Coordinates of C-alpha atoms in Angstrom, one line a residue:
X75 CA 77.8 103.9 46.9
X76 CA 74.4 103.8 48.9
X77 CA 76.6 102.8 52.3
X78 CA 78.8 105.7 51.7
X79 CA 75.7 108.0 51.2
X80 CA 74.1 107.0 54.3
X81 CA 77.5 107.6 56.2
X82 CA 77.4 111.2 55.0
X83 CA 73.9 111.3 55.6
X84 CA 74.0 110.1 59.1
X85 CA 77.5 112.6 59.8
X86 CA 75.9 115.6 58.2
X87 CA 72.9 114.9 61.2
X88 CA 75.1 114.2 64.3
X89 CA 77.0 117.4 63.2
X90 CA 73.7 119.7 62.9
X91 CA 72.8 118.1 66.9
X92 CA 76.0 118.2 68.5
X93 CA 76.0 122.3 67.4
X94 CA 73.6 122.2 70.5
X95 CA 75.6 120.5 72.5
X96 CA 76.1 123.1 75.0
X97 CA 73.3 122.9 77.0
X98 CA 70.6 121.7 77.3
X99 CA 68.9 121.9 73.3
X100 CA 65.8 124.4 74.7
X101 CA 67.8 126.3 77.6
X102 CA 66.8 129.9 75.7
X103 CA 63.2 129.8 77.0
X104 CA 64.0 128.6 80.2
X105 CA 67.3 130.6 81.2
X106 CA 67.2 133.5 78.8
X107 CA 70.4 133.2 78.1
X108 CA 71.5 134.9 74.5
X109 CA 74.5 132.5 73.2
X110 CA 71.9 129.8 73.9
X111 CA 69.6 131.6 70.8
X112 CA 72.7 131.2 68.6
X113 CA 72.8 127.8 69.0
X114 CA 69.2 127.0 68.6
X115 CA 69.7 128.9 64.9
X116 CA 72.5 127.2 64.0
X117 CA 70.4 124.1 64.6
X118 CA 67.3 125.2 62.5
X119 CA 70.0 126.5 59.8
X120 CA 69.4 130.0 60.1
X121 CA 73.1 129.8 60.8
X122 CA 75.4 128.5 58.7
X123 CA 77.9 127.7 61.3
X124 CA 79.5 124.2 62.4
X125 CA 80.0 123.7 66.0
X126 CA 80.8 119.9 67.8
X127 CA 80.6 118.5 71.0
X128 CA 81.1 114.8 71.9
X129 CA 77.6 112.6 71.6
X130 CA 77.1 113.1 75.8
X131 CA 77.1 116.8 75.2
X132 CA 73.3 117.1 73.9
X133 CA 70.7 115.7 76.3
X134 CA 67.6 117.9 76.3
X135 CA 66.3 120.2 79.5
X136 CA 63.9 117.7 80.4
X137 CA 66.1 114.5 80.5
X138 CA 68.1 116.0 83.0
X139 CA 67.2 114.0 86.1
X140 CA 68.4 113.7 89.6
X141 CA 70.1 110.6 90.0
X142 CA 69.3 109.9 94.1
X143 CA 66.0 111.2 94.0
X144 CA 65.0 108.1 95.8
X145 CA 67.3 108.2 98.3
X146 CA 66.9 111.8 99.5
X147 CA 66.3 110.5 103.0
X148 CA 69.9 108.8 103.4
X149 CA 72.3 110.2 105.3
X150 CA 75.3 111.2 103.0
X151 CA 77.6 108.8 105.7
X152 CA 76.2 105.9 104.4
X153 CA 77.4 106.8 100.8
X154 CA 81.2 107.3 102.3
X155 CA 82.0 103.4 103.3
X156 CA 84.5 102.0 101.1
X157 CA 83.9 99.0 98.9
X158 CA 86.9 96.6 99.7
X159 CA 86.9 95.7 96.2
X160 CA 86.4 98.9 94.5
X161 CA 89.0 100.5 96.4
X162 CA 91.6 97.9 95.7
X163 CA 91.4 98.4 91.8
X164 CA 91.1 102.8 92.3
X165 CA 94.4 102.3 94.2
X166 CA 96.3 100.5 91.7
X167 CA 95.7 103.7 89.2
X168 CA 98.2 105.6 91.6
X169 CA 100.8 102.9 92.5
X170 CA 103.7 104.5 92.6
X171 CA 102.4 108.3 93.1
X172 CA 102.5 110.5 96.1
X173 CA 100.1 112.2 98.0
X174 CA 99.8 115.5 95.3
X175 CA 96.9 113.0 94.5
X176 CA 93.4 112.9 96.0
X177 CA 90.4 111.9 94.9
X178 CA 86.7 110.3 95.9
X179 CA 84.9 108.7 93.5
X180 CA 81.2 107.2 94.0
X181 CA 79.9 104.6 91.3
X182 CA 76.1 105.1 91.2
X183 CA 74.9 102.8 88.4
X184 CA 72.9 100.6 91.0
X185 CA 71.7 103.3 93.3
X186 CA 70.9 100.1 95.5
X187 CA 74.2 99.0 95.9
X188 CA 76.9 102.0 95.3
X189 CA 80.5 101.9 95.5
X190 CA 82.7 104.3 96.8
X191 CA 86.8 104.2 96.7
X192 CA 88.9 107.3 98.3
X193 CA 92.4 108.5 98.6
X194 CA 94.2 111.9 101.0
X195 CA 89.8 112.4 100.6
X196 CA 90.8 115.1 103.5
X197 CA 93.6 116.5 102.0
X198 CA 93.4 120.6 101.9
X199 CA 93.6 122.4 97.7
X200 CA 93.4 125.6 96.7
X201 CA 90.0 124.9 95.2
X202 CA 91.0 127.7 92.0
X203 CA 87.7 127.7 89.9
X204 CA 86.0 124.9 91.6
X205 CA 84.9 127.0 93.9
X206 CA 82.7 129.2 91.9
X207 CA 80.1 126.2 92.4
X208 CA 80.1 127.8 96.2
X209 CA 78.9 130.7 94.9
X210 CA 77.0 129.0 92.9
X211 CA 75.2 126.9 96.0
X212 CA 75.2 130.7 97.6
X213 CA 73.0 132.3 94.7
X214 CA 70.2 129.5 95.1
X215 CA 70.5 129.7 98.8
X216 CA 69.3 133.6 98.4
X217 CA 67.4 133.3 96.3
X218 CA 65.4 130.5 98.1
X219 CA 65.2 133.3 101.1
X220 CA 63.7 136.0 99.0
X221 CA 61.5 133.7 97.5
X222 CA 60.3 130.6 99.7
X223 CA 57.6 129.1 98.2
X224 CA 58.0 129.9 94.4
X225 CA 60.5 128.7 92.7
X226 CA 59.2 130.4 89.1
X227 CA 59.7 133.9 90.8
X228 CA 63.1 132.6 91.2
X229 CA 64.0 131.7 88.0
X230 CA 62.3 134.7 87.0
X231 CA 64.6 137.0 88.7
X232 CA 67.9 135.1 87.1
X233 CA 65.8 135.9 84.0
X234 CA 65.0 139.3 84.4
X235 CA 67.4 141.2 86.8
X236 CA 70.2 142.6 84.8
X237 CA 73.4 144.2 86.4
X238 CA 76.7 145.7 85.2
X239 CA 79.7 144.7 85.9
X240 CA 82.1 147.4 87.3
X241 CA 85.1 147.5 88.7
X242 CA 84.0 143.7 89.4
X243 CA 84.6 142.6 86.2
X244 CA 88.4 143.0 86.6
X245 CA 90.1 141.7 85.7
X246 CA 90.7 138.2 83.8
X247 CA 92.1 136.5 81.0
X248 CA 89.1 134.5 80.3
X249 CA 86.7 135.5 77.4
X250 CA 82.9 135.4 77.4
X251 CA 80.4 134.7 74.3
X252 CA 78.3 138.4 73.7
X253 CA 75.6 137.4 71.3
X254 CA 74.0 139.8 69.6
X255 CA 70.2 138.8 69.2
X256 CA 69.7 141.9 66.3
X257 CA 72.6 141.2 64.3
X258 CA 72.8 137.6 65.3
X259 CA 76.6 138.5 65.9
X260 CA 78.7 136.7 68.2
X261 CA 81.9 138.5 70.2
X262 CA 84.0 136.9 72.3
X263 CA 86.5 139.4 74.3
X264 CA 87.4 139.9 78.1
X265 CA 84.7 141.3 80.5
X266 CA 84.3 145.1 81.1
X267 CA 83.5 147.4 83.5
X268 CA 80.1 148.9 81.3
X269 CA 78.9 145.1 80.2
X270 CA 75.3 144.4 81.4
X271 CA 74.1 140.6 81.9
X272 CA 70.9 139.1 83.7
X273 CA 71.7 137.1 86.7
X274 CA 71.6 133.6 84.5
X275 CA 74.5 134.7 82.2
X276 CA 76.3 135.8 84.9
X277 CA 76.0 132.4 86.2
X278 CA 76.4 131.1 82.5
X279 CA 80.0 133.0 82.1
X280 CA 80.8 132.4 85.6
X281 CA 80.2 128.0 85.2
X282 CA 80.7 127.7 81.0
X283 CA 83.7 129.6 80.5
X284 CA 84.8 130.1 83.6
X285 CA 85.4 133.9 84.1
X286 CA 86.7 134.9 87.4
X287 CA 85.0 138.5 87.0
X288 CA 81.6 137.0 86.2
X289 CA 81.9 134.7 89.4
X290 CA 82.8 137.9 91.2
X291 CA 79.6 139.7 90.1
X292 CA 77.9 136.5 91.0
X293 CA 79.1 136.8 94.0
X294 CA 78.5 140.6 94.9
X295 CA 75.3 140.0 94.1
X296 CA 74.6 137.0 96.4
X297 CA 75.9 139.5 98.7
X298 CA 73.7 142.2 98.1
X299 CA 70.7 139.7 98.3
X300 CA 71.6 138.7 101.8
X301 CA 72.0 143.0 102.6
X302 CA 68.7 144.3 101.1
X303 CA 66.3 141.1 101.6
X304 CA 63.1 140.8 99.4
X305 CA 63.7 145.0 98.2
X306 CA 66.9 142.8 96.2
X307 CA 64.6 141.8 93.1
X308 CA 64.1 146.3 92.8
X309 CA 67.3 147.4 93.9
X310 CA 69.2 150.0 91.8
X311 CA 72.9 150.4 90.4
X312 CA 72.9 153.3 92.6
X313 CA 71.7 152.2 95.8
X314 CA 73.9 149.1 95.4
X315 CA 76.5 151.1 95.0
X316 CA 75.7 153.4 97.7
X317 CA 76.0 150.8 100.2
X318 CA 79.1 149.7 99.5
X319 CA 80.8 153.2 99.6
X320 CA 79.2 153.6 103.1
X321 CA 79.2 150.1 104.9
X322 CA 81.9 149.6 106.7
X323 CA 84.4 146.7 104.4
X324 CA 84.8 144.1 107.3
X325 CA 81.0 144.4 107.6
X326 CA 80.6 143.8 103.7
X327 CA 83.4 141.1 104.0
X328 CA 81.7 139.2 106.9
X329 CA 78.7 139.5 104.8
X330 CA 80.5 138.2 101.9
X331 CA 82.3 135.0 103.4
X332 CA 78.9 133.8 105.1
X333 CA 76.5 134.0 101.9
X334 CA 79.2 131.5 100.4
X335 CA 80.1 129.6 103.6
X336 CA 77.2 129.0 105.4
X337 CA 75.3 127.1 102.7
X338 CA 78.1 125.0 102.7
X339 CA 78.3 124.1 106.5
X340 CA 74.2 123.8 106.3
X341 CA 74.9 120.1 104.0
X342 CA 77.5 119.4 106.4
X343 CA 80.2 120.0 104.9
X344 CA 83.0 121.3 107.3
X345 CA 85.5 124.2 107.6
X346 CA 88.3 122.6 106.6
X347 CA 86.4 120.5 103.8
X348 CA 85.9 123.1 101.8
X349 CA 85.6 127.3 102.1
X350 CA 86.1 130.6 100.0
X351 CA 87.8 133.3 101.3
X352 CA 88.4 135.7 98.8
X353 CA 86.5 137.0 96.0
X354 CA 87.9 136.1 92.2
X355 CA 89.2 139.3 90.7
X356 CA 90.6 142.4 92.0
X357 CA 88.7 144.6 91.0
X358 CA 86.4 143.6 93.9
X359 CA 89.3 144.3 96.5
X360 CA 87.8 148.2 96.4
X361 CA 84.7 147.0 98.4
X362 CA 85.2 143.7 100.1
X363 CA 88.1 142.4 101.8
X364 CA 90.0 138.2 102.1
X365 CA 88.5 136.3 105.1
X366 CA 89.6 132.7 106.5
X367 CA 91.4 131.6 103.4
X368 CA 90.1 129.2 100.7
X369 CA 90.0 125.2 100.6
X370 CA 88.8 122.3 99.0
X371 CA 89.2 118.6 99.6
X372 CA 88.2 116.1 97.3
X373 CA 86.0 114.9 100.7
X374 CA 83.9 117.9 100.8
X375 CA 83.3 118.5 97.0
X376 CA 81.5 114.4 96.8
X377 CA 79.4 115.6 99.8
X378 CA 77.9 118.4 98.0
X379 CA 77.3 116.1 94.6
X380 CA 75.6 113.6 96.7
X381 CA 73.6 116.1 98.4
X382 CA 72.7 117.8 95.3
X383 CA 72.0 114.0 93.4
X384 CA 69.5 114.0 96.5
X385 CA 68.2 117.2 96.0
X386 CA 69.1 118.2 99.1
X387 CA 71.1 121.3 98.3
X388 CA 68.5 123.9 99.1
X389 CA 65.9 122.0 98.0
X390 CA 64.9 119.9 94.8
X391 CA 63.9 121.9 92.5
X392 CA 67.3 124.2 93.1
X393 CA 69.7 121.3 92.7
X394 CA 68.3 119.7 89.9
X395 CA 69.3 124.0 88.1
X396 CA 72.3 123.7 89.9
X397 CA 72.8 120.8 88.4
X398 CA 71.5 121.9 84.7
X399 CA 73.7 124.8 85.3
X400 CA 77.0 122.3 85.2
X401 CA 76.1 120.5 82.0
X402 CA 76.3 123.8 80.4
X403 CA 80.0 124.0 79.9
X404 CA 81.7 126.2 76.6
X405 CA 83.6 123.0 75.6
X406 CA 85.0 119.8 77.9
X407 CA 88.9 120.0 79.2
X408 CA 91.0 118.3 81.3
X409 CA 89.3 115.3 83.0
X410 CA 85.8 115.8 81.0
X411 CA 88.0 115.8 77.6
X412 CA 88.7 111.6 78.2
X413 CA 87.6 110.1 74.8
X414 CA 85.9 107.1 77.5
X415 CA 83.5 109.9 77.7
X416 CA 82.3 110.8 74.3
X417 CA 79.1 109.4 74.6
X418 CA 78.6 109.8 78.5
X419 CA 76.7 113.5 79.7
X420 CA 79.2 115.3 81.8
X421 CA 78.4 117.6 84.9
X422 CA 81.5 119.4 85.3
X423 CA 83.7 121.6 86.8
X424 CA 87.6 122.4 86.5
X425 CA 90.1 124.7 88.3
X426 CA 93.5 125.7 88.9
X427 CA 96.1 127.8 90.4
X428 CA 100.0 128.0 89.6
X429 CA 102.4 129.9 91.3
X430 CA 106.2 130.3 90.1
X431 CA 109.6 131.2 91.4
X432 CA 112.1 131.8 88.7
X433 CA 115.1 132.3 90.7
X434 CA 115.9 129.0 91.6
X435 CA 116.2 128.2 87.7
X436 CA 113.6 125.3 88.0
X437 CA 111.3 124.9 85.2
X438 CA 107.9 126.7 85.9
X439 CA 105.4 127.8 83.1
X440 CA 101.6 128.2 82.5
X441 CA 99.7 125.5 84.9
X442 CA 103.0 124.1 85.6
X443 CA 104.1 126.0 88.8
X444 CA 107.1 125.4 90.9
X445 CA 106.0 126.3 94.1
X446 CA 102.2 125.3 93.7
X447 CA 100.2 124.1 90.8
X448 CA 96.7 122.9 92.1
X449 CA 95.0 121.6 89.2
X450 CA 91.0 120.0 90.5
X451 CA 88.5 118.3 88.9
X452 CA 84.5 117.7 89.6
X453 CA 82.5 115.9 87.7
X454 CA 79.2 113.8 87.5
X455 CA 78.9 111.2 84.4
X456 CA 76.4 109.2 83.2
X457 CA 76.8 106.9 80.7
X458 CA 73.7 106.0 77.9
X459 CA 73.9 102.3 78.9
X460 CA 73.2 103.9 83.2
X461 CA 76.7 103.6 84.5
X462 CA 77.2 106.4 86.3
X463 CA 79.3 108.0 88.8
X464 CA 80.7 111.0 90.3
X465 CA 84.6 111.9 90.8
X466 CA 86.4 114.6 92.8
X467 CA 90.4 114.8 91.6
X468 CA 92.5 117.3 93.1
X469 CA 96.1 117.1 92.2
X470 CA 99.4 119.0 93.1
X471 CA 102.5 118.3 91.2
X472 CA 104.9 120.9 90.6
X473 CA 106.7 121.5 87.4
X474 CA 104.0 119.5 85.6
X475 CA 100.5 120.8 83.0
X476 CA 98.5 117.8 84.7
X477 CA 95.5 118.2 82.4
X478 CA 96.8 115.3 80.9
X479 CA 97.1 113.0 84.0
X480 CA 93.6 113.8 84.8
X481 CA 92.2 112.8 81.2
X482 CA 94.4 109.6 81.3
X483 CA 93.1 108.8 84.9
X484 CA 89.3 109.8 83.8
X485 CA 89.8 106.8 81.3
X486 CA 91.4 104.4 84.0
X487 CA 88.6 105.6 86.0
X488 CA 85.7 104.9 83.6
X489 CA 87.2 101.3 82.6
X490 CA 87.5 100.3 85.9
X491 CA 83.9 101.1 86.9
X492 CA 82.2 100.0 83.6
X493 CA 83.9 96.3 84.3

């Protein structure tokens, strides 16, 4: 009887933490961000609401910690060297598969002695929602121009400087949590044209549920930084506006390629590794045109997590938010929903893009297209016990929903480098 009462005990406790589990447990007062209040109420009971995340899903702002600190002054080369060993047992995990596969993968539990396997690491994706970390690299890389040598005034502007949507917005399936502080109501519906968010839950909507018309407004805004300089932090609705309507589009579309592509060439990280070329929703097609298409290789997306493990995306202070800003996912899918990882923090980011043709009578569905069916996966994963690693999976198979394959491989993946 006294086991079983400590059982509950000890349940009814790991249920009231994981309901924070979604960031970081004190992310309100840092990021401003609303649904992060709801969670923090939930916790102290205000809220009698049950919401779980696996064990790995509640680390604390301050334990998250940049994992190559040390070894900021490496070249990102020396990182790419595969480990004769290593490789040998990460190639046995696709015997049998073709080349829809790629992936790097770079075990950093002995930041002394790392070990790196690859396969198609050059191999060209549509990157699908992977790319919004781009824009996401693009924001800090603005807002490091406007604001040099103070990084609070920084986070003060993601704080402070709200913005509405507009035609930007549209359109997309994906919902976003609208928390009302007042009521202490939550809503959950598809962005529109008259919503108003600060600059960090755009970024939040953008990285934890995904939106496509968030990372578009994201985006535009980047933009708009890059246009208007240090007046960005007091620039109006209408003056934004203004400018769009009478700057020439290939002007605004230049403008809008390079504050997402340039950043990305500054960490070396090539042309053909990885670019955006078109904005996420169409509702942006009004102002700002496609340029140079988009790509990602599993190649280019370990350069940038090494980099930003270094804190040499920007600079140390903006990776290590970069870097906050992936751990704050709505809930773990796809790769980051292994069960090896239960108890392992997860940095994470997932995309895809299907595309069907229905006249040939093949098989083709939701994320299982018959022409293309891109399905990637980034993610950075530290165990309690200090196994950790970072892996970039990008897959291709047609016909297929491979959100399973990349679970089952996350698995394969973590038993192989926790031997």
């Amino acid at each position: 009887m006294k086991k079983a009462f400590i059982i509950a005990i000890t349940f009814i406790l790991c249920s009231a933490f994981t309901t924070l589990t979604y960031y970081p447990i004190d992310g309100y007062d840092h990021t401003g961000i609303k649904r992060l209040k709801r969670l923090e109420l939930i916790k102290s009971g205000e809220l009698k609401e049950n919401l779980t995340l696996p064990a790995g899903a509640f680390k604390s702002y301050a334990d998250i910690k940049l994992n190559l600190l040390s070894k900021k002054n490496d070249s990102v080369q020396c990182y790419l060297k595969e480990n004769d060993e290593f490789q040998k047992e990460i190639n046995g995990l696709f015997r049998g598969l073709d080349k829809s596969y790629s992936l790097a993968v770079l075990d950093i539990s002995d930041i002394n002695h790392v070990r790196y396997a690859q396969r198609n690491e050059k191999a060209g994706y549509q990157p699908g929602s992977v790319g919004k970390i781009a824009v996401l690299i693009g924001l800090f890389d603005q807002l490091s121009k406007i604001y040099p040598d103070d990084f609070e005034k920084r986070l003060e502007l993601l704080r402070n400087k709200s913005v509405k949507a507009g035609v930007w917005g549209l359109t997309d399936e994906h919902t976003i949590p609208i928390y009302n502080l007042e009521t202490k109501k939550l809503l959950k519906r598809q962005v529109i044209p008259s919503d108003v968010f600060t600059l960090f839950e755009w970024a939040d909507h953008m990285l934890s549920v995904s939106n496509n018309g968030a990372a578009s407004i994201v985006w535009r805004e980047v933009l708009l930084m890059q246009a208007f300089g240090d007046k960005y932090p007091n620039l109006t609705e209408d003056e934004a506006l203004t400018y769009f309507k009478t700057t020439p589009k290939k002007e605004i579309t230049d403008i809008g390629n390079d504050v997402v592509n340039l950043p990305l060439r500054e960490i070396g990280i090539t042309h053909d590794e990885w670019r955006l070329g078109s904005f996420f929703t169409r509702g942006s097609n009004t102002y700002v045109g496609s340029k140079g298409g988009s790509i990602g290789s599993t190649l280019g997306l370990m350069k940038f997590l090494i980099q930003m493990e270094q804190g040499n995306v920007i600079d140390e202070q903006s990776s290590l938010e970069m870097k906050r800003l992936m751990y704050m996912t709505d809930r773990r899918i796809r790769y980051a929903q292994s069960p090896s990882l239960k108890e392992a923090a997860v940095y994470f980011k997932s995309g895809s893009l299907y595309k069907c043709d229905r006249s040939n009578g093949q098989a083709c569905g939701k994320y299982m297209g018959n022409v293309q069916n891109f399905m990637n996966s980034v993610a950075i994963v530290e165990h309690p016990d200090n196994c950790n690693y970072m892996v970039v999976l990008m897959t291709n198979v047609l016909r297929k929903n491979s959100a399973t394959d990349h679970m089952m491989l996350a698995s394969s993946i973590d038993k192989i480098i926790k031997k």
